Amino acid sequence: MAIIALVSAKGSPGVTTSALAAALTWHRRLVLAECDPAGGSILAGYLGGALDGPRGIGELAVGELRDGNLDTAFWSQLVDLDAPRRERLLLPGVVDPAQAGSVTPLWQRFADFFASLERGVPPYDVLVDCGRLQVAGPPWPVLRAATVVLLVTHAHLPDLSATRSMVRAIERDFTEHRVPPGTLRLLVVGDGHGASEISKALRVPVIARLPHDPRTAAVLSLGGTVRSGRPLMRAAGALEVPVRALLDRRRARLAWPGATPPPAAVTAPTAPGVSGAV
């Protein structure tokens, strides 16, 4: 399914929690990439810091700038969330603010590489946590390369007001860069205004709603045992269905002769190159 990006306008509407819940319930091979310039939180939170050394997109960026070795180094920087199956992999985000300066100039390089993973052997979907856009060095190239962009928002008026402004900013950027229409969707978190009301007011369809489930959110943020029967996990598991349906419809519309060829595929290493941390 190529790249599915999650982003928010402001505050903490649950982008990382939503992305992690979806990743843990995804049915295809998946890489969850933390591309929030403000820093990643899954290593220190859900994984409790249980790693054997530095890992993640910051390390990749430093190596790419120095040696241009992203294609070979990528797999060694992943964490297996479902070890040893290598079906749900995490690319941790930056942990040192100094790393953000190395990552920012490489967003386009990462976007192109993520897009190639869909055609790899084996193929991987890429779920990208882009965090808030109102920060220095946001990953716009990743959003433009995404097949679907999910703008995460709470359903109360202050959040929706900020989200409306962000919708317009994203639409202007996508128009300028010729991103195909229909890429943007809303992912609503928690109680509040109804989905149809929100969709009408913001003029963007709501693809799904995730329930307010503080117990599960705490586990995903701070670590612990994730229970698949909890409301948030059930809803996150169902999110893949409308996302895949949207992708199928978009690809049917875009399947014109003479389309620009996709980036070259990559091949995942067959030897163990991914460390399990849970």
PDB file of C-alpha atoms in Angstrom:
ATOM      1  CA  MET A   1       0.000   0.000   0.000  1.00  0.00           C
ATOM      2  CA  ALA A   2       3.021   2.289  -0.200  1.00  0.00           C
ATOM      3  CA  ILE A   3       3.077   5.221   2.263  1.00  0.00           C
ATOM      4  CA  ILE A   4       0.328   6.079   4.745  1.00  0.00           C
ATOM      5  CA  ALA A   5       1.250   9.236   6.669  1.00  0.00           C
ATOM      6  CA  LEU A   6      -0.296  10.476   9.919  1.00  0.00           C
ATOM      7  CA  VAL A   7       0.035  14.116  10.932  1.00  0.00           C
ATOM      8  CA  SER A   8      -1.650  16.659  13.206  1.00  0.00           C
ATOM      9  CA  ALA A   9      -2.142  20.399  13.370  1.00  0.00           C
ATOM     10  CA  LYS A  10      -1.304  21.104  17.014  1.00  0.00           C
ATOM     11  CA  GLY A  11      -1.316  19.756  20.538  1.00  0.00           C
ATOM     12  CA  SER A  12      -1.387  16.020  21.203  1.00  0.00           C
ATOM     13  CA  PRO A  13      -4.348  14.440  19.393  1.00  0.00           C
ATOM     14  CA  GLY A  14      -2.699  11.013  19.493  1.00  0.00           C
ATOM     15  CA  VAL A  15      -0.728  10.713  16.246  1.00  0.00           C
ATOM     16  CA  THR A  16       1.917   8.394  17.681  1.00  0.00           C
ATOM     17  CA  THR A  17      -0.600   6.385  19.712  1.00  0.00           C
ATOM     18  CA  SER A  18      -2.832   5.976  16.657  1.00  0.00           C
ATOM     19  CA  ALA A  19       0.081   5.030  14.421  1.00  0.00           C
ATOM     20  CA  LEU A  20       1.434   2.469  16.889  1.00  0.00           C
ATOM     21  CA  ALA A  21      -2.003   0.935  17.479  1.00  0.00           C
ATOM     22  CA  ALA A  22      -2.484   0.591  13.721  1.00  0.00           C
ATOM     23  CA  ALA A  23       0.999  -0.880  13.272  1.00  0.00           C
ATOM     24  CA  LEU A  24       0.423  -3.534  15.938  1.00  0.00           C
ATOM     25  CA  THR A  25      -2.809  -4.668  14.244  1.00  0.00           C
ATOM     26  CA  TRP A  26      -1.753  -4.376  10.575  1.00  0.00           C
ATOM     27  CA  HIS A  27      -2.278  -7.483   8.451  1.00  0.00           C
ATOM     28  CA  ARG A  28       0.495  -6.910   5.905  1.00  0.00           C
ATOM     29  CA  ARG A  29       4.224  -6.513   6.426  1.00  0.00           C
ATOM     30  CA  LEU A  30       4.764  -3.015   7.741  1.00  0.00           C
ATOM     31  CA  VAL A  31       7.449  -0.504   8.656  1.00  0.00           C
ATOM     32  CA  LEU A  32       6.356   2.135  11.179  1.00  0.00           C
ATOM     33  CA  ALA A  33       8.639   5.134  10.641  1.00  0.00           C
ATOM     34  CA  GLU A  34       8.835   7.911  13.233  1.00  0.00           C
ATOM     35  CA  CYS A  35       9.444  11.043  11.151  1.00  0.00           C
ATOM     36  CA  ASP A  36       8.425  13.652  13.702  1.00  0.00           C
ATOM     37  CA  PRO A  37      11.134  16.352  13.676  1.00  0.00           C
ATOM     38  CA  ALA A  38      10.351  17.022  17.347  1.00  0.00           C
ATOM     39  CA  GLY A  39      11.603  13.536  18.200  1.00  0.00           C
ATOM     40  CA  GLY A  40      10.438   9.953  18.504  1.00  0.00           C
ATOM     41  CA  SER A  41       8.819   8.550  21.617  1.00  0.00           C
ATOM     42  CA  ILE A  42       8.192   4.847  21.024  1.00  0.00           C
ATOM     43  CA  LEU A  43      11.656   3.671  22.095  1.00  0.00           C
ATOM     44  CA  ALA A  44      11.533   5.417  25.451  1.00  0.00           C
ATOM     45  CA  GLY A  45       7.802   4.877  25.935  1.00  0.00           C
ATOM     46  CA  TYR A  46       6.256   1.674  24.602  1.00  0.00           C
ATOM     47  CA  LEU A  47       9.607  -0.143  24.364  1.00  0.00           C
ATOM     48  CA  GLY A  48      10.908   1.171  27.685  1.00  0.00           C
ATOM     49  CA  GLY A  49      14.328   2.054  26.287  1.00  0.00           C
ATOM     50  CA  ALA A  50      15.178  -1.633  25.874  1.00  0.00           C
ATOM     51  CA  LEU A  51      17.713  -1.424  23.040  1.00  0.00           C
ATOM     52  CA  ASP A  52      21.333  -2.449  22.701  1.00  0.00           C
ATOM     53  CA  GLY A  53      22.518   0.848  21.229  1.00  0.00           C
ATOM     54  CA  PRO A  54      21.593   3.896  19.124  1.00  0.00           C
ATOM     55  CA  ARG A  55      19.014   3.088  16.495  1.00  0.00           C
ATOM     56  CA  GLY A  56      16.752   4.912  14.099  1.00  0.00           C
ATOM     57  CA  ILE A  57      16.313   7.587  11.483  1.00  0.00           C
ATOM     58  CA  GLY A  58      18.871   9.893  13.086  1.00  0.00           C
ATOM     59  CA  GLU A  59      21.600   7.271  12.735  1.00  0.00           C
ATOM     60  CA  LEU A  60      20.492   6.618   9.154  1.00  0.00           C
ATOM     61  CA  ALA A  61      20.663  10.323   8.313  1.00  0.00           C
ATOM     62  CA  VAL A  62      24.181  10.708   9.666  1.00  0.00           C
ATOM     63  CA  GLY A  63      25.324   7.660   7.693  1.00  0.00           C
ATOM     64  CA  GLU A  64      23.595   8.805   4.517  1.00  0.00           C
ATOM     65  CA  LEU A  65      25.169  12.246   4.674  1.00  0.00           C
ATOM     66  CA  ARG A  66      28.582  10.716   5.323  1.00  0.00           C
ATOM     67  CA  ASP A  67      28.578   7.597   3.142  1.00  0.00           C
ATOM     68  CA  GLY A  68      25.348   7.550   1.100  1.00  0.00           C
ATOM     69  CA  ASN A  69      24.560   4.095   2.503  1.00  0.00           C
ATOM     70  CA  LEU A  70      20.794   4.294   3.169  1.00  0.00           C
ATOM     71  CA  ASP A  71      19.948   1.299   0.967  1.00  0.00           C
ATOM     72  CA  THR A  72      22.223  -1.035   2.917  1.00  0.00           C
ATOM     73  CA  ALA A  73      22.037   0.514   6.398  1.00  0.00           C
ATOM     74  CA  PHE A  74      18.243   0.815   6.589  1.00  0.00           C
ATOM     75  CA  TRP A  75      17.487  -2.720   7.759  1.00  0.00           C
ATOM     76  CA  SER A  76      20.046  -2.632  10.570  1.00  0.00           C
ATOM     77  CA  GLN A  77      18.304   0.391  12.120  1.00  0.00           C
ATOM     78  CA  LEU A  78      14.903  -1.289  12.573  1.00  0.00           C
ATOM     79  CA  VAL A  79      13.356  -2.814  15.665  1.00  0.00           C
ATOM     80  CA  ASP A  80      11.162  -5.897  15.315  1.00  0.00           C
ATOM     81  CA  LEU A  81       7.903  -5.224  17.179  1.00  0.00           C
ATOM     82  CA  ASP A  82       6.819  -8.832  16.666  1.00  0.00           C
ATOM     83  CA  ALA A  83      10.149 -10.678  16.898  1.00  0.00           C
ATOM     84  CA  PRO A  84      11.312 -12.812  15.247  1.00  0.00           C
ATOM     85  CA  ARG A  85       8.685 -12.621  12.484  1.00  0.00           C
ATOM     86  CA  ARG A  86       9.899  -9.309  10.980  1.00  0.00           C
ATOM     87  CA  GLU A  87       6.363  -8.420   9.932  1.00  0.00           C
ATOM     88  CA  ARG A  88       5.984  -5.245  12.034  1.00  0.00           C
ATOM     89  CA  LEU A  89       9.163  -3.203  12.085  1.00  0.00           C
ATOM     90  CA  LEU A  90       9.871   0.147  13.725  1.00  0.00           C
ATOM     91  CA  LEU A  91      12.225   2.828  12.449  1.00  0.00           C
ATOM     92  CA  PRO A  92      12.711   4.908  15.629  1.00  0.00           C
ATOM     93  CA  GLY A  93      12.671   8.683  15.445  1.00  0.00           C
ATOM     94  CA  VAL A  94      15.339  11.137  16.486  1.00  0.00           C
ATOM     95  CA  VAL A  95      16.264  11.033  20.157  1.00  0.00           C
ATOM     96  CA  ASP A  96      18.788  13.870  20.154  1.00  0.00           C
ATOM     97  CA  PRO A  97      17.678  17.330  18.957  1.00  0.00           C
ATOM     98  CA  ALA A  98      21.010  17.642  17.180  1.00  0.00           C
ATOM     99  CA  GLN A  99      19.982  14.777  14.886  1.00  0.00           C
ATOM    100  CA  ALA A 100      17.058  16.777  13.489  1.00  0.00           C
ATOM    101  CA  GLY A 101      19.480  18.962  11.553  1.00  0.00           C
ATOM    102  CA  SER A 102      20.819  15.879   9.767  1.00  0.00           C
ATOM    103  CA  VAL A 103      17.387  14.456   9.003  1.00  0.00           C
ATOM    104  CA  THR A 104      15.695  17.589   7.605  1.00  0.00           C
ATOM    105  CA  PRO A 105      17.671  17.844   4.332  1.00  0.00           C
ATOM    106  CA  LEU A 106      17.019  14.147   3.653  1.00  0.00           C
ATOM    107  CA  TRP A 107      13.210  14.065   3.782  1.00  0.00           C
ATOM    108  CA  GLN A 108      12.976  13.627   0.006  1.00  0.00           C
ATOM    109  CA  ARG A 109      15.544  10.825   0.083  1.00  0.00           C
ATOM    110  CA  PHE A 110      13.575   9.044   2.794  1.00  0.00           C
ATOM    111  CA  ALA A 111      10.300   9.590   0.932  1.00  0.00           C
ATOM    112  CA  ASP A 112      11.703   7.969  -2.211  1.00  0.00           C
ATOM    113  CA  PHE A 113      13.124   5.054  -0.238  1.00  0.00           C
ATOM    114  CA  PHE A 114       9.867   4.454   1.666  1.00  0.00           C
ATOM    115  CA  ALA A 115       7.958   4.404  -1.634  1.00  0.00           C
ATOM    116  CA  SER A 116      10.277   1.697  -2.966  1.00  0.00           C
ATOM    117  CA  LEU A 117       9.569  -0.661  -0.056  1.00  0.00           C
ATOM    118  CA  GLU A 118       6.154  -1.552  -1.451  1.00  0.00           C
ATOM    119  CA  ARG A 119       7.848  -3.230  -4.406  1.00  0.00           C
ATOM    120  CA  GLY A 120      10.601  -4.845  -2.368  1.00  0.00           C
ATOM    121  CA  VAL A 121      11.198  -8.524  -1.696  1.00  0.00           C
ATOM    122  CA  PRO A 122       9.301  -9.027   0.517  1.00  0.00           C
ATOM    123  CA  PRO A 123       7.045  -5.952   0.124  1.00  0.00           C
ATOM    124  CA  TYR A 124       6.356  -3.644   3.059  1.00  0.00           C
ATOM    125  CA  ASP A 125       3.749  -0.968   3.646  1.00  0.00           C
ATOM    126  CA  VAL A 126       5.112   2.132   5.388  1.00  0.00           C
ATOM    127  CA  LEU A 127       3.120   3.878   8.102  1.00  0.00           C
ATOM    128  CA  VAL A 128       4.718   7.233   8.874  1.00  0.00           C
ATOM    129  CA  ASP A 129       4.259   9.221  12.083  1.00  0.00           C
ATOM    130  CA  CYS A 130       4.937  12.792  10.917  1.00  0.00           C
ATOM    131  CA  GLY A 131       3.929  14.439  14.205  1.00  0.00           C
ATOM    132  CA  ARG A 132       2.845  18.084  14.120  1.00  0.00           C
ATOM    133  CA  LEU A 133       3.420  20.152  10.996  1.00  0.00           C
ATOM    134  CA  GLN A 134       3.864  23.371  12.964  1.00  0.00           C
ATOM    135  CA  VAL A 135       7.509  22.654  13.814  1.00  0.00           C
ATOM    136  CA  ALA A 136      10.854  23.456  12.244  1.00  0.00           C
ATOM    137  CA  GLY A 137      11.738  21.230   9.292  1.00  0.00           C
ATOM    138  CA  PRO A 138       8.450  19.314   8.820  1.00  0.00           C
ATOM    139  CA  PRO A 139       8.617  16.262   6.509  1.00  0.00           C
ATOM    140  CA  TRP A 140       6.644  17.752   3.612  1.00  0.00           C
ATOM    141  CA  PRO A 141       8.325  15.517   0.979  1.00  0.00           C
ATOM    142  CA  VAL A 142       7.101  12.428   2.867  1.00  0.00           C
ATOM    143  CA  LEU A 143       3.541  13.790   2.944  1.00  0.00           C
ATOM    144  CA  ARG A 144       3.654  14.575  -0.785  1.00  0.00           C
ATOM    145  CA  ALA A 145       4.872  11.044  -1.529  1.00  0.00           C
ATOM    146  CA  ALA A 146       2.195   9.417   0.647  1.00  0.00           C
ATOM    147  CA  THR A 147      -0.619   7.530  -1.018  1.00  0.00           C
ATOM    148  CA  VAL A 148      -2.876   8.550   1.865  1.00  0.00           C
ATOM    149  CA  VAL A 149      -2.395  11.321   4.433  1.00  0.00           C
ATOM    150  CA  LEU A 150      -4.439  11.008   7.635  1.00  0.00           C
ATOM    151  CA  LEU A 151      -4.842  14.300   9.495  1.00  0.00           C
ATOM    152  CA  VAL A 152      -5.467  13.297  13.110  1.00  0.00           C
ATOM    153  CA  THR A 153      -7.737  15.506  15.194  1.00  0.00           C
ATOM    154  CA  HIS A 154      -9.896  15.542  18.284  1.00  0.00           C
ATOM    155  CA  ALA A 155     -13.568  16.296  17.670  1.00  0.00           C
ATOM    156  CA  HIS A 156     -13.968  19.417  19.810  1.00  0.00           C
ATOM    157  CA  LEU A 157     -14.201  22.924  18.414  1.00  0.00           C
ATOM    158  CA  PRO A 158     -10.717  24.258  19.385  1.00  0.00           C
ATOM    159  CA  ASP A 159      -9.022  21.249  17.787  1.00  0.00           C
ATOM    160  CA  LEU A 160     -11.230  21.383  14.702  1.00  0.00           C
ATOM    161  CA  SER A 161     -10.481  25.069  14.249  1.00  0.00           C
ATOM    162  CA  ALA A 162      -6.735  24.372  14.151  1.00  0.00           C
ATOM    163  CA  THR A 163      -7.321  21.363  11.909  1.00  0.00           C
ATOM    164  CA  ARG A 164      -9.323  23.476   9.446  1.00  0.00           C
ATOM    165  CA  SER A 165      -6.341  25.817   9.019  1.00  0.00           C
ATOM    166  CA  MET A 166      -4.022  22.856   8.554  1.00  0.00           C
ATOM    167  CA  VAL A 167      -6.342  21.311   5.961  1.00  0.00           C
ATOM    168  CA  ARG A 168      -6.096  24.464   3.883  1.00  0.00           C
ATOM    169  CA  ALA A 169      -2.295  24.594   4.271  1.00  0.00           C
ATOM    170  CA  ILE A 170      -1.932  20.968   3.153  1.00  0.00           C
ATOM    171  CA  GLU A 171      -4.307  21.458   0.239  1.00  0.00           C
ATOM    172  CA  ARG A 172      -2.368  24.516  -0.955  1.00  0.00           C
ATOM    173  CA  ASP A 173       0.919  22.631  -0.765  1.00  0.00           C
ATOM    174  CA  PHE A 174      -0.498  19.554  -2.506  1.00  0.00           C
ATOM    175  CA  THR A 175      -1.937  21.686  -5.301  1.00  0.00           C
ATOM    176  CA  GLU A 176       1.376  23.470  -5.771  1.00  0.00           C
ATOM    177  CA  HIS A 177       3.278  20.169  -5.937  1.00  0.00           C
ATOM    178  CA  ARG A 178       0.637  18.385  -8.042  1.00  0.00           C
ATOM    179  CA  VAL A 179      -0.224  15.749  -5.464  1.00  0.00           C
ATOM    180  CA  PRO A 180      -3.205  13.743  -6.796  1.00  0.00           C
ATOM    181  CA  PRO A 181      -6.565  14.832  -5.339  1.00  0.00           C
ATOM    182  CA  GLY A 182      -8.177  12.593  -2.747  1.00  0.00           C
ATOM    183  CA  THR A 183      -4.961  12.014  -0.793  1.00  0.00           C
ATOM    184  CA  LEU A 184      -6.091  13.759   2.422  1.00  0.00           C
ATOM    185  CA  ARG A 185      -8.496  12.238   4.941  1.00  0.00           C
ATOM    186  CA  LEU A 186      -9.399  12.956   8.571  1.00  0.00           C
ATOM    187  CA  LEU A 187      -8.845  10.477  11.401  1.00  0.00           C
ATOM    188  CA  VAL A 188     -10.946  11.568  14.381  1.00  0.00           C
ATOM    189  CA  VAL A 189      -9.944  10.595  17.913  1.00  0.00           C
ATOM    190  CA  GLY A 190     -12.340  10.547  20.859  1.00  0.00           C
ATOM    191  CA  ASP A 191     -15.791  11.949  21.508  1.00  0.00           C
ATOM    192  CA  GLY A 192     -17.267  15.227  20.317  1.00  0.00           C
ATOM    193  CA  HIS A 193     -18.828  16.361  17.075  1.00  0.00           C
ATOM    194  CA  GLY A 194     -20.096  13.699  14.688  1.00  0.00           C
ATOM    195  CA  ALA A 195     -18.092  12.482  11.705  1.00  0.00           C
ATOM    196  CA  SER A 196     -20.547  13.774   9.091  1.00  0.00           C
ATOM    197  CA  GLU A 197     -20.636  17.190  10.772  1.00  0.00           C
ATOM    198  CA  ILE A 198     -16.844  17.374  10.874  1.00  0.00           C
ATOM    199  CA  SER A 199     -16.496  16.237   7.274  1.00  0.00           C
ATOM    200  CA  LYS A 200     -18.986  18.833   6.078  1.00  0.00           C
ATOM    201  CA  ALA A 201     -17.391  21.677   8.053  1.00  0.00           C
ATOM    202  CA  LEU A 202     -13.789  20.894   7.006  1.00  0.00           C
ATOM    203  CA  ARG A 203     -14.707  19.654   3.498  1.00  0.00           C
ATOM    204  CA  VAL A 204     -12.567  16.555   3.961  1.00  0.00           C
ATOM    205  CA  PRO A 205     -13.969  13.026   4.439  1.00  0.00           C
ATOM    206  CA  VAL A 206     -13.537  11.305   7.805  1.00  0.00           C
ATOM    207  CA  ILE A 207     -12.012   7.915   7.129  1.00  0.00           C
ATOM    208  CA  ALA A 208     -12.499   6.506  10.657  1.00  0.00           C
ATOM    209  CA  ARG A 209     -12.915   7.344  14.330  1.00  0.00           C
ATOM    210  CA  LEU A 210     -10.772   5.941  17.135  1.00  0.00           C
ATOM    211  CA  PRO A 211     -12.395   5.756  20.581  1.00  0.00           C
ATOM    212  CA  HIS A 212     -11.275   7.401  23.786  1.00  0.00           C
ATOM    213  CA  ASP A 213      -9.454   4.523  25.513  1.00  0.00           C
ATOM    214  CA  PRO A 214      -7.045   5.976  28.094  1.00  0.00           C
ATOM    215  CA  ARG A 215      -5.999   2.592  29.482  1.00  0.00           C
ATOM    216  CA  THR A 216      -4.734   1.353  26.121  1.00  0.00           C
ATOM    217  CA  ALA A 217      -3.288   4.748  25.237  1.00  0.00           C
ATOM    218  CA  ALA A 218      -1.238   4.636  28.440  1.00  0.00           C
ATOM    219  CA  VAL A 219       0.167   1.215  27.532  1.00  0.00           C
ATOM    220  CA  LEU A 220       1.097   2.398  24.039  1.00  0.00           C
ATOM    221  CA  SER A 221       2.741   5.500  25.499  1.00  0.00           C
ATOM    222  CA  LEU A 222       4.455   4.049  28.571  1.00  0.00           C
ATOM    223  CA  GLY A 223       4.745   0.306  27.935  1.00  0.00           C
ATOM    224  CA  GLY A 224       2.933  -2.762  29.144  1.00  0.00           C
ATOM    225  CA  THR A 225       0.762  -5.517  27.713  1.00  0.00           C
ATOM    226  CA  VAL A 226      -1.363  -4.544  24.729  1.00  0.00           C
ATOM    227  CA  ARG A 227      -4.723  -6.315  24.774  1.00  0.00           C
ATOM    228  CA  SER A 228      -6.191  -6.839  21.310  1.00  0.00           C
ATOM    229  CA  GLY A 229      -9.749  -6.793  22.622  1.00  0.00           C
ATOM    230  CA  ARG A 230      -9.550  -3.235  23.936  1.00  0.00           C
ATOM    231  CA  PRO A 231     -11.665  -0.615  22.076  1.00  0.00           C
ATOM    232  CA  LEU A 232      -8.706   1.312  20.665  1.00  0.00           C
ATOM    233  CA  MET A 233      -7.005  -1.797  19.317  1.00  0.00           C
ATOM    234  CA  ARG A 234     -10.197  -3.103  17.720  1.00  0.00           C
ATOM    235  CA  ALA A 235     -10.814   0.236  16.009  1.00  0.00           C
ATOM    236  CA  ALA A 236      -7.185   0.520  14.916  1.00  0.00           C
ATOM    237  CA  GLY A 237      -7.348  -2.978  13.476  1.00  0.00           C
ATOM    238  CA  ALA A 238     -10.391  -1.974  11.429  1.00  0.00           C
ATOM    239  CA  LEU A 239      -8.672   1.156  10.062  1.00  0.00           C
ATOM    240  CA  GLU A 240      -6.785  -0.840   7.468  1.00  0.00           C
ATOM    241  CA  VAL A 241     -10.021  -1.718   5.638  1.00  0.00           C
ATOM    242  CA  PRO A 242     -11.115   1.831   4.627  1.00  0.00           C
ATOM    243  CA  VAL A 243      -7.494   2.808   3.977  1.00  0.00           C
ATOM    244  CA  ARG A 244      -7.027  -0.101   1.587  1.00  0.00           C
ATOM    245  CA  ALA A 245     -10.371   0.633  -0.108  1.00  0.00           C
ATOM    246  CA  LEU A 246      -9.350   4.259  -0.607  1.00  0.00           C
ATOM    247  CA  LEU A 247      -6.012   3.192  -2.070  1.00  0.00           C
ATOM    248  CA  ASP A 248      -7.689   0.798  -4.484  1.00  0.00           C
ATOM    249  CA  ARG A 249     -10.046   3.519  -5.715  1.00  0.00           C
ATOM    250  CA  ARG A 250      -7.245   6.063  -6.107  1.00  0.00           C
ATOM    251  CA  ARG A 251      -5.009   3.656  -7.978  1.00  0.00           C
ATOM    252  CA  ALA A 252      -7.834   2.732 -10.332  1.00  0.00           C
ATOM    253  CA  ARG A 253      -8.262   6.426 -11.185  1.00  0.00           C
ATOM    254  CA  LEU A 254      -4.533   7.023 -11.589  1.00  0.00           C
ATOM    255  CA  ALA A 255      -3.763   3.918 -13.664  1.00  0.00           C
ATOM    256  CA  TRP A 256      -3.123   5.786 -16.922  1.00  0.00           C
ATOM    257  CA  PRO A 257      -0.667   4.678 -19.647  1.00  0.00           C
ATOM    258  CA  GLY A 258       2.596   6.578 -19.590  1.00  0.00           C
ATOM    259  CA  ALA A 259       2.549   7.255 -15.860  1.00  0.00           C
ATOM    260  CA  THR A 260       5.845   8.112 -14.198  1.00  0.00           C
ATOM    261  CA  PRO A 261       7.640   4.865 -13.247  1.00  0.00           C
ATOM    262  CA  PRO A 262       7.899   4.212  -9.508  1.00  0.00           C
ATOM    263  CA  PRO A 263      11.209   4.189  -7.626  1.00  0.00           C
ATOM    264  CA  ALA A 264      13.281   1.036  -7.929  1.00  0.00           C
ATOM    265  CA  ALA A 265      12.358  -1.741  -5.523  1.00  0.00           C
ATOM    266  CA  VAL A 266      14.577  -2.784  -2.629  1.00  0.00           C
ATOM    267  CA  THR A 267      15.271  -6.210  -1.212  1.00  0.00           C
ATOM    268  CA  ALA A 268      15.220  -6.872   2.505  1.00  0.00           C
ATOM    269  CA  PRO A 269      18.187  -8.864   3.832  1.00  0.00           C
ATOM    270  CA  THR A 270      17.468 -12.518   4.436  1.00  0.00           C
ATOM    271  CA  ALA A 271      19.985 -12.821   7.254  1.00  0.00           C
ATOM    272  CA  PRO A 272      18.862 -11.616  10.696  1.00  0.00           C
ATOM    273  CA  GLY A 273      19.364  -7.873  10.592  1.00  0.00           C
ATOM    274  CA  VAL A 274      16.589  -6.662  12.836  1.00  0.00           C
ATOM    275  CA  SER A 275      16.717  -6.816  16.596  1.00  0.00           C
ATOM    276  CA  GLY A 276      13.603  -7.636  18.571  1.00  0.00           C
ATOM    277  CA  ALA A 277      13.082  -5.429  21.594  1.00  0.00           C
ATOM    278  CA  VAL A 278       9.792  -6.793  22.893  1.00  0.00           C
TER     279      VAL A 278
END
